[in-house]
Amino acid sequence: MNSASPEPSQPFVALALSGGGSRAIAFHLGCLRALHDRGLLEKVKVVSTISGGSVIGACLAYWDVDFPEFDQRIVGILRKGFNRSIARSVFFSQETPKILATLVCTAIPTLVLGAVRIALRLIRLITGLPTTAIENWLAFLSRSLPIWGSLTTAFENALQRNVFGTATLTEVKRPGVRVVINACDLRTGTAFRFGSQSSGGWRYGRITENDILVAKAVAASAAFPLFLPPLIEEFRFERAGAIITEKVVLTDGGVFDNLGITVLEPDRDSGISINTFPATHIISLNAGPGQMSGDTSPFWWLSRVRQSFDTVHRKVQDSAYSRLHRYVESGRLRGFGMVYLGQIDSRLPCAPADLVRRETVRDYPTNFASMAQGDLDMLALRGEQLTNVVIDRYLSSI
């Protein structure tokens, strides 16, 4: 089990930054402004991040700059966006030949093999011929084709070139802070965590050498599956004294936990979990839009897939917050605060007169396109205002 919690005079504050693309980055920026102004940011001991939250959370941890400079740089990133830099990586970088090779040697053969498998399946269903073994062999062959480059490796290249350079996970610049960048392994359907202390997943064990680029971890964490393919990597893992090499298929961490809370929860078994922390307080920054409006009719493929995805996210989120309440009630946590973009304004315990209303920002897209200054200002201001409300109501004792 993880070590005993610190004495009450020594709070261990954990900060979780949710996913949500550029909307999350802008909202989290406002939240961080408030935490910095109120003196709480310097008390944070661990930062757990997801997707868009991984971009700004990793910048907070791995940039060697003061907060005003950090703030200014994040605004610049949001105003510029990532679309152009990703396009540059696709067409004019070291990733270009890798992507072309993957298209020629893997994408086209995969389509052909898939078509042959469908034809064999139809023949089997119609004639009863025993084609199953051939179908399985073709499926194995398709899975074995190499992936050298993709839009996600182009995203990694853009992050390395423009944001993180060659910084590795162990090179945290923020004193006394530990970092977890969360992804999801699609092979096993389990969490895969890149950490400043250790990286890996419970199905594989710990990565033996943690000199992984921050850009790679963030790209994996932010590879939203509807638009970006998974990041496929081979790592050497240590588990139960054995060293093994495994291929992982990494996608957006929000598929498993869009809040980044799970890794911070108390009573996690350090013999199984890759990262455990003795958190006494958890601050959750959640850029989700809140309750569904009910004014849509998701019939077509994209709308119904998105609505289904959002429904699952909300149920997982509600379950996570219920657990946190129970931890506080049982004394396993001393407190937590949830700063929620989708918070219903009328349910706030108090609100500033100039509160940025929920309906003005909740539907901002979660992509990484460039952001207009007005939208950035509104999202950040709501984050700042809600964070101050939460601090006054729930975190004043830290």
Tab-separated table of C-alpha atoms in Angstrom:
chain	number	residue	atom	x	y	z
A	1	MET	CA	0.000	0.000	0.000
A	2	ASN	CA	1.106	3.585	-0.418
A	3	SER	CA	2.780	5.370	2.457
A	4	ALA	CA	0.914	6.998	5.298
A	5	SER	CA	-0.607	10.420	4.711
A	6	PRO	CA	1.326	13.462	5.935
A	7	GLU	CA	0.456	15.176	9.172
A	8	PRO	CA	-2.420	17.719	8.946
A	9	SER	CA	0.113	20.577	9.032
A	10	GLN	CA	1.667	19.270	5.819
A	11	PRO	CA	-1.021	18.987	3.144
A	12	PHE	CA	-0.170	17.051	0.003
A	13	VAL	CA	-2.068	18.849	-2.768
A	14	ALA	CA	-2.718	17.055	-6.060
A	15	LEU	CA	-3.882	18.891	-9.173
A	16	ALA	CA	-5.786	17.168	-12.005
A	17	LEU	CA	-6.245	18.827	-15.403
A	18	SER	CA	-8.959	17.341	-17.607
A	19	GLY	CA	-9.016	16.843	-21.343
A	20	GLY	CA	-10.855	19.053	-23.784
A	21	GLY	CA	-8.452	20.344	-26.440
A	22	SER	CA	-7.911	24.095	-26.687
A	23	ARG	CA	-11.043	24.730	-24.643
A	24	ALA	CA	-9.412	22.897	-21.752
A	25	ILE	CA	-6.101	24.727	-22.184
A	26	ALA	CA	-7.785	28.144	-22.057
A	27	PHE	CA	-10.063	27.237	-19.138
A	28	HIS	CA	-7.189	25.665	-17.192
A	29	LEU	CA	-5.072	28.771	-17.802
A	30	GLY	CA	-7.657	30.864	-15.984
A	31	CYS	CA	-7.830	28.327	-13.156
A	32	LEU	CA	-4.038	28.341	-12.816
A	33	ARG	CA	-4.047	32.139	-12.715
A	34	ALA	CA	-6.349	32.029	-9.700
A	35	LEU	CA	-4.389	29.248	-7.991
A	36	HIS	CA	-1.180	31.233	-8.536
A	37	ASP	CA	-2.669	34.482	-7.247
A	38	ARG	CA	-4.055	32.743	-4.145
A	39	GLY	CA	-0.763	30.986	-3.349
A	40	LEU	CA	-2.074	27.462	-3.895
A	41	LEU	CA	-0.154	26.609	-7.049
A	42	GLU	CA	3.139	26.561	-5.144
A	43	LYS	CA	1.648	23.994	-2.750
A	44	VAL	CA	0.852	21.486	-5.504
A	45	LYS	CA	2.987	18.327	-5.174
A	46	VAL	CA	1.720	16.298	-8.128
A	47	VAL	CA	0.069	17.193	-11.440
A	48	SER	CA	-2.032	14.619	-13.306
A	49	THR	CA	-3.056	15.506	-16.859
A	50	ILE	CA	-5.254	14.350	-19.710
A	51	SER	CA	-5.239	15.315	-23.412
A	52	GLY	CA	-5.554	19.113	-23.717
A	53	GLY	CA	-4.802	19.315	-20.018
A	54	SER	CA	-1.567	17.438	-20.739
A	55	VAL	CA	-0.406	20.231	-23.049
A	56	ILE	CA	-0.737	22.999	-20.454
A	57	GLY	CA	0.134	20.760	-17.487
A	58	ALA	CA	3.363	19.624	-19.111
A	59	CYS	CA	4.214	23.243	-19.959
A	60	LEU	CA	3.696	24.154	-16.299
A	61	ALA	CA	5.998	21.366	-15.142
A	62	TYR	CA	8.682	21.326	-17.833
A	63	TRP	CA	9.156	24.988	-18.725
A	64	ASP	CA	11.799	26.793	-16.677
A	65	VAL	CA	9.963	30.149	-16.570
A	66	ASP	CA	8.087	32.197	-13.996
A	67	PHE	CA	4.290	32.275	-14.037
A	68	PRO	CA	3.849	35.531	-16.021
A	69	GLU	CA	6.100	34.151	-18.772
A	70	PHE	CA	4.254	30.817	-18.652
A	71	ASP	CA	0.936	32.665	-18.982
A	72	GLN	CA	2.171	34.678	-21.952
A	73	ARG	CA	3.498	31.603	-23.757
A	74	ILE	CA	0.265	29.646	-23.290
A	75	VAL	CA	-1.722	32.551	-24.717
A	76	GLY	CA	0.606	32.485	-27.718
A	77	ILE	CA	0.075	28.747	-28.199
A	78	LEU	CA	-3.700	29.135	-28.051
A	79	ARG	CA	-3.730	32.057	-30.478
A	80	LYS	CA	-1.577	30.122	-32.955
A	81	GLY	CA	-3.090	26.650	-32.463
A	82	PHE	CA	-1.502	23.411	-33.609
A	83	ASN	CA	-3.125	22.776	-36.981
A	84	ARG	CA	-0.502	24.565	-39.068
A	85	SER	CA	2.418	23.090	-37.155
A	86	ILE	CA	0.953	19.587	-37.522
A	87	ALA	CA	0.472	20.179	-41.266
A	88	ARG	CA	4.087	21.319	-41.507
A	89	SER	CA	5.188	18.143	-39.740
A	90	VAL	CA	3.098	16.018	-42.126
A	91	PHE	CA	4.457	17.576	-45.321
A	92	PHE	CA	7.828	19.148	-44.464
A	93	SER	CA	9.594	17.234	-41.699
A	94	GLN	CA	11.343	13.985	-40.897
A	95	GLU	CA	7.876	12.491	-40.411
A	96	THR	CA	6.925	13.016	-44.066
A	97	PRO	CA	8.716	9.954	-45.520
A	98	LYS	CA	7.578	7.834	-42.566
A	99	ILE	CA	3.940	8.787	-43.163
A	100	LEU	CA	4.239	8.151	-46.907
A	101	ALA	CA	5.875	4.773	-46.292
A	102	THR	CA	3.097	3.829	-43.877
A	103	LEU	CA	0.425	4.784	-46.407
A	104	VAL	CA	2.058	2.742	-49.180
A	105	CYS	CA	3.262	-0.266	-47.185
A	106	THR	CA	0.539	-0.509	-44.548
A	107	ALA	CA	-2.628	1.508	-45.267
A	108	ILE	CA	-3.188	0.196	-48.805
A	109	PRO	CA	-2.326	-3.448	-47.960
A	110	THR	CA	-4.589	-3.230	-44.903
A	111	LEU	CA	-7.511	-2.167	-47.103
A	112	VAL	CA	-6.807	-4.991	-49.549
A	113	LEU	CA	-6.482	-7.600	-46.797
A	114	GLY	CA	-9.672	-6.310	-45.190
A	115	ALA	CA	-11.569	-6.608	-48.472
A	116	VAL	CA	-10.309	-10.181	-48.964
A	117	ARG	CA	-11.382	-11.097	-45.421
A	118	ILE	CA	-14.862	-9.705	-46.034
A	119	ALA	CA	-15.106	-11.678	-49.276
A	120	LEU	CA	-13.987	-14.891	-47.558
A	121	ARG	CA	-16.479	-14.343	-44.750
A	122	LEU	CA	-19.306	-13.951	-47.266
A	123	ILE	CA	-18.164	-17.115	-49.073
A	124	ARG	CA	-18.125	-18.981	-45.754
A	125	LEU	CA	-21.610	-17.790	-44.855
A	126	ILE	CA	-23.062	-18.617	-48.264
A	127	THR	CA	-21.277	-21.869	-49.114
A	128	GLY	CA	-20.132	-23.153	-45.736
A	129	LEU	CA	-16.520	-23.476	-46.889
A	130	PRO	CA	-14.070	-23.498	-43.921
A	131	THR	CA	-12.297	-20.171	-44.519
A	132	THR	CA	-11.937	-19.160	-40.852
A	133	ALA	CA	-8.268	-20.126	-40.588
A	134	ILE	CA	-7.395	-18.061	-43.663
A	135	GLU	CA	-9.402	-15.114	-42.309
A	136	ASN	CA	-7.548	-15.291	-39.000
A	137	TRP	CA	-4.180	-15.473	-40.783
A	138	LEU	CA	-5.056	-12.417	-42.882
A	139	ALA	CA	-6.084	-10.556	-39.716
A	140	PHE	CA	-2.757	-11.462	-38.095
A	141	LEU	CA	-0.896	-10.326	-41.199
A	142	SER	CA	-2.763	-7.005	-41.163
A	143	ARG	CA	-1.890	-6.430	-37.497
A	144	SER	CA	1.769	-7.189	-38.218
A	145	LEU	CA	2.185	-4.456	-40.836
A	146	PRO	CA	4.499	-1.671	-39.651
A	147	ILE	CA	3.401	1.820	-38.591
A	148	TRP	CA	6.270	4.266	-39.098
A	149	GLY	CA	4.428	7.581	-39.093
A	150	SER	CA	0.954	9.094	-38.718
A	151	LEU	CA	-0.860	12.312	-37.862
A	152	THR	CA	-0.086	11.573	-34.228
A	153	THR	CA	3.657	11.248	-34.791
A	154	ALA	CA	3.377	14.519	-36.744
A	155	PHE	CA	1.687	16.030	-33.677
A	156	GLU	CA	4.537	14.718	-31.532
A	157	ASN	CA	7.018	16.303	-33.942
A	158	ALA	CA	5.187	19.640	-33.737
A	159	LEU	CA	5.144	19.523	-29.929
A	160	GLN	CA	8.842	18.734	-29.816
A	161	ARG	CA	9.729	21.460	-32.297
A	162	ASN	CA	7.540	24.250	-30.902
A	163	VAL	CA	6.808	23.508	-27.247
A	164	PHE	CA	8.936	20.992	-25.338
A	165	GLY	CA	12.123	20.492	-27.319
A	166	THR	CA	14.042	17.393	-26.267
A	167	ALA	CA	12.932	17.501	-22.613
A	168	THR	CA	12.370	14.050	-21.101
A	169	LEU	CA	9.905	12.999	-18.429
A	170	THR	CA	12.454	13.041	-15.613
A	171	GLU	CA	13.544	16.638	-16.336
A	172	VAL	CA	10.838	18.430	-14.340
A	173	LYS	CA	11.635	22.111	-13.922
A	174	ARG	CA	8.994	22.989	-11.324
A	175	PRO	CA	10.575	22.321	-7.890
A	176	GLY	CA	9.063	19.554	-5.795
A	177	VAL	CA	6.415	18.578	-8.368
A	178	ARG	CA	5.784	15.100	-9.719
A	179	VAL	CA	4.006	14.644	-13.050
A	180	VAL	CA	1.700	11.999	-14.514
A	181	ILE	CA	0.611	12.283	-18.163
A	182	ASN	CA	-2.243	9.845	-18.724
A	183	ALA	CA	-2.944	7.844	-21.881
A	184	CYS	CA	-4.977	4.706	-22.620
A	185	ASP	CA	-3.622	1.473	-24.101
A	186	LEU	CA	-6.149	0.206	-26.650
A	187	ARG	CA	-4.640	-3.301	-26.696
A	188	THR	CA	-5.649	-3.970	-23.094
A	189	GLY	CA	-8.205	-1.202	-22.475
A	190	THR	CA	-6.234	-0.034	-19.445
A	191	ALA	CA	-4.580	3.168	-18.276
A	192	PHE	CA	-1.037	3.849	-19.407
A	193	ARG	CA	0.743	6.502	-17.398
A	194	PHE	CA	3.841	8.469	-18.333
A	195	GLY	CA	5.360	9.779	-15.114
A	196	SER	CA	8.324	11.815	-13.966
A	197	GLN	CA	9.065	9.040	-11.427
A	198	SER	CA	8.034	5.979	-13.428
A	199	SER	CA	6.020	5.096	-16.517
A	200	GLY	CA	4.012	2.094	-17.656
A	201	GLY	CA	0.784	0.268	-16.913
A	202	TRP	CA	-0.269	-2.490	-14.559
A	203	ARG	CA	-0.703	-4.964	-17.421
A	204	TYR	CA	2.901	-4.437	-18.559
A	205	GLY	CA	4.875	-3.228	-15.571
A	206	ARG	CA	7.299	-0.300	-15.396
A	207	ILE	CA	9.280	0.962	-18.374
A	208	THR	CA	12.919	0.162	-17.641
A	209	GLU	CA	14.340	3.431	-18.980
A	210	ASN	CA	12.213	6.499	-18.369
A	211	ASP	CA	14.091	8.793	-20.775
A	212	ILE	CA	10.921	9.346	-22.817
A	213	LEU	CA	10.321	12.644	-24.583
A	214	VAL	CA	7.668	14.844	-22.991
A	215	ALA	CA	6.388	15.553	-26.516
A	216	LYS	CA	5.748	11.836	-27.068
A	217	ALA	CA	3.842	11.454	-23.798
A	218	VAL	CA	1.686	14.519	-24.486
A	219	ALA	CA	0.960	13.429	-28.079
A	220	ALA	CA	-0.172	10.003	-26.850
A	221	SER	CA	-2.326	11.553	-24.129
A	222	ALA	CA	-3.991	13.937	-26.616
A	223	ALA	CA	-4.573	11.522	-29.534
A	224	PHE	CA	-8.367	11.886	-29.611
A	225	PRO	CA	-9.449	8.679	-31.388
A	226	LEU	CA	-12.050	10.230	-33.706
A	227	PHE	CA	-9.375	12.352	-35.394
A	228	LEU	CA	-5.912	11.049	-34.492
A	229	PRO	CA	-4.650	7.466	-34.781
A	230	PRO	CA	-3.069	5.816	-31.748
A	231	LEU	CA	0.625	6.164	-31.070
A	232	ILE	CA	2.247	2.738	-31.455
A	233	GLU	CA	5.467	2.249	-29.512
A	234	GLU	CA	7.641	-0.575	-28.217
A	235	PHE	CA	9.015	-0.325	-24.676
A	236	ARG	CA	11.047	-2.586	-22.409
A	237	PHE	CA	9.124	-3.304	-19.211
A	238	GLU	CA	10.098	-4.785	-15.852
A	239	ARG	CA	7.451	-6.848	-14.125
A	240	ALA	CA	7.936	-9.274	-11.254
A	241	GLY	CA	11.669	-9.324	-11.901
A	242	ALA	CA	11.319	-10.197	-15.600
A	243	ILE	CA	12.240	-7.901	-18.506
A	244	ILE	CA	9.917	-8.029	-21.513
A	245	THR	CA	9.456	-5.972	-24.688
A	246	GLU	CA	5.872	-5.125	-25.562
A	247	LYS	CA	4.138	-3.024	-28.204
A	248	VAL	CA	1.552	-0.585	-26.839
A	249	VAL	CA	-1.219	1.171	-28.766
A	250	LEU	CA	-1.766	4.499	-27.034
A	251	THR	CA	-4.693	6.853	-27.434
A	252	ASP	CA	-6.246	9.809	-25.632
A	253	GLY	CA	-6.180	9.345	-21.857
A	254	GLY	CA	-9.759	10.610	-21.714
A	255	VAL	CA	-10.929	7.264	-23.079
A	256	PHE	CA	-10.073	5.791	-19.681
A	257	ASP	CA	-10.449	8.791	-17.345
A	258	ASN	CA	-11.047	12.266	-18.770
A	259	LEU	CA	-10.481	13.936	-15.393
A	260	GLY	CA	-7.062	12.562	-14.457
A	261	ILE	CA	-8.311	11.783	-10.953
A	262	THR	CA	-7.973	7.994	-10.814
A	263	VAL	CA	-4.190	7.968	-10.361
A	264	LEU	CA	-4.521	10.393	-7.418
A	265	GLU	CA	-7.111	8.479	-5.401
A	266	PRO	CA	-6.087	7.181	-1.955
A	267	ASP	CA	-5.432	3.537	-1.064
A	268	ARG	CA	-3.941	2.562	-4.426
A	269	ASP	CA	-1.709	-0.488	-4.096
A	270	SER	CA	1.872	0.469	-5.015
A	271	GLY	CA	2.577	-3.195	-5.772
A	272	ILE	CA	0.166	-3.013	-8.709
A	273	SER	CA	-0.197	0.655	-9.629
A	274	ILE	CA	2.653	2.369	-11.442
A	275	ASN	CA	2.191	5.707	-9.631
A	276	THR	CA	0.778	6.245	-6.126
A	277	PHE	CA	0.639	9.429	-4.066
A	278	PRO	CA	-0.332	10.281	-0.467
A	279	ALA	CA	-2.723	13.069	-1.500
A	280	THR	CA	-4.593	14.889	1.253
A	281	HIS	CA	-6.362	17.339	-1.087
A	282	ILE	CA	-7.317	17.014	-4.761
A	283	ILE	CA	-8.097	19.988	-6.981
A	284	SER	CA	-9.899	18.909	-10.164
A	285	LEU	CA	-10.005	21.297	-13.121
A	286	ASN	CA	-12.744	20.015	-15.420
A	287	ALA	CA	-13.304	21.642	-18.837
A	288	GLY	CA	-16.357	19.502	-19.610
A	289	PRO	CA	-19.485	21.274	-20.905
A	290	GLY	CA	-21.834	19.986	-18.200
A	291	GLN	CA	-25.311	18.559	-18.588
A	292	MET	CA	-26.503	17.924	-22.123
A	293	SER	CA	-28.884	20.542	-23.453
A	294	GLY	CA	-31.351	18.033	-24.883
A	295	ASP	CA	-31.855	20.077	-28.053
A	296	THR	CA	-30.059	17.674	-30.400
A	297	SER	CA	-31.236	14.599	-32.308
A	298	PRO	CA	-28.092	12.458	-32.773
A	299	PHE	CA	-29.201	10.166	-35.601
A	300	TRP	CA	-26.263	10.220	-38.030
A	301	TRP	CA	-22.997	8.383	-37.404
A	302	LEU	CA	-20.750	11.195	-36.180
A	303	SER	CA	-23.369	12.848	-33.969
A	304	ARG	CA	-24.490	9.601	-32.349
A	305	VAL	CA	-20.893	8.426	-31.754
A	306	ARG	CA	-19.999	11.774	-30.189
A	307	GLN	CA	-23.138	11.825	-28.020
A	308	SER	CA	-22.476	8.255	-26.873
A	309	PHE	CA	-18.865	9.137	-26.052
A	310	ASP	CA	-19.993	12.204	-24.074
A	311	THR	CA	-22.574	10.131	-22.184
A	312	VAL	CA	-19.946	7.613	-21.089
A	313	HIS	CA	-17.632	10.459	-20.035
A	314	ARG	CA	-20.345	12.003	-17.878
A	315	LYS	CA	-21.167	8.725	-16.144
A	316	VAL	CA	-17.478	8.029	-15.415
A	317	GLN	CA	-17.057	11.606	-14.199
A	318	ASP	CA	-20.069	11.382	-11.880
A	319	SER	CA	-18.747	8.115	-10.447
A	320	ALA	CA	-15.306	9.648	-9.836
A	321	TYR	CA	-16.710	12.615	-7.964
A	322	SER	CA	-18.941	10.341	-5.896
A	323	ARG	CA	-15.840	8.409	-4.838
A	324	LEU	CA	-14.057	11.637	-3.863
A	325	HIS	CA	-17.008	12.639	-1.678
A	326	ARG	CA	-16.859	9.263	0.043
A	327	TYR	CA	-13.103	9.600	0.582
A	328	VAL	CA	-13.652	12.924	2.332
A	329	GLU	CA	-16.511	11.539	4.422
A	330	SER	CA	-14.359	8.576	5.511
A	331	GLY	CA	-11.331	10.757	6.236
A	332	ARG	CA	-9.115	9.276	3.538
A	333	LEU	CA	-9.025	12.724	1.925
A	334	ARG	CA	-9.109	15.957	3.859
A	335	GLY	CA	-10.784	17.780	1.028
A	336	PHE	CA	-11.223	18.320	-2.689
A	337	GLY	CA	-12.359	21.094	-4.960
A	338	MET	CA	-13.939	20.741	-8.384
A	339	VAL	CA	-13.644	23.666	-10.774
A	340	TYR	CA	-16.127	22.783	-13.498
A	341	LEU	CA	-16.581	24.761	-16.703
A	342	GLY	CA	-20.018	23.171	-17.162
A	343	GLN	CA	-21.128	24.116	-13.642
A	344	ILE	CA	-24.753	25.292	-13.590
A	345	ASP	CA	-24.423	28.930	-12.582
A	346	SER	CA	-27.533	29.022	-10.384
A	347	ARG	CA	-26.056	26.307	-8.155
A	348	LEU	CA	-22.907	28.229	-7.278
A	349	PRO	CA	-22.711	29.108	-3.562
A	350	CYS	CA	-21.821	32.642	-4.647
A	351	ALA	CA	-20.861	34.268	-7.913
A	352	PRO	CA	-19.246	37.508	-9.041
A	353	ALA	CA	-21.525	40.019	-10.691
A	354	ASP	CA	-19.577	39.806	-13.940
A	355	LEU	CA	-19.519	35.980	-14.053
A	356	VAL	CA	-18.907	34.598	-17.536
A	357	ARG	CA	-22.041	32.578	-18.088
A	358	ARG	CA	-21.812	28.858	-18.790
A	359	GLU	CA	-23.784	29.028	-22.021
A	360	THR	CA	-21.315	31.486	-23.587
A	361	VAL	CA	-18.354	29.071	-23.423
A	362	ARG	CA	-19.573	25.494	-22.916
A	363	ASP	CA	-19.885	24.713	-26.642
A	364	TYR	CA	-16.449	25.935	-27.683
A	365	PRO	CA	-14.794	23.158	-29.779
A	366	THR	CA	-12.287	20.751	-28.259
A	367	ASN	CA	-9.923	20.737	-31.240
A	368	PHE	CA	-6.475	22.357	-31.393
A	369	ALA	CA	-7.317	25.083	-33.907
A	370	SER	CA	-6.216	28.668	-33.375
A	371	MET	CA	-8.344	30.516	-30.853
A	372	ALA	CA	-9.685	34.048	-31.139
A	373	GLN	CA	-8.592	36.373	-28.354
A	374	GLY	CA	-12.188	37.023	-27.292
A	375	ASP	CA	-12.947	33.318	-26.847
A	376	LEU	CA	-9.665	32.807	-24.993
A	377	ASP	CA	-10.427	35.668	-22.621
A	378	MET	CA	-13.942	34.395	-21.860
A	379	LEU	CA	-12.854	30.800	-21.193
A	380	ALA	CA	-9.916	31.852	-19.033
A	381	LEU	CA	-11.964	34.376	-17.075
A	382	ARG	CA	-14.636	31.791	-16.264
A	383	GLY	CA	-11.917	29.433	-15.076
A	384	GLU	CA	-10.420	32.152	-12.889
A	385	GLN	CA	-13.781	33.175	-11.443
A	386	LEU	CA	-14.927	29.631	-10.651
A	387	THR	CA	-11.569	28.738	-9.105
A	388	ASN	CA	-11.815	31.661	-6.699
A	389	VAL	CA	-15.332	30.563	-5.724
A	390	VAL	CA	-14.141	26.985	-5.091
A	391	ILE	CA	-11.100	28.132	-3.089
A	392	ASP	CA	-13.228	30.328	-0.840
A	393	ARG	CA	-15.835	27.612	-0.294
A	394	TYR	CA	-13.807	24.385	-0.134
A	395	LEU	CA	-10.033	24.987	-0.038
A	396	SER	CA	-9.490	27.917	2.282
A	397	SER	CA	-7.913	25.666	4.935
A	398	ILE	CA	-4.983	24.517	2.783
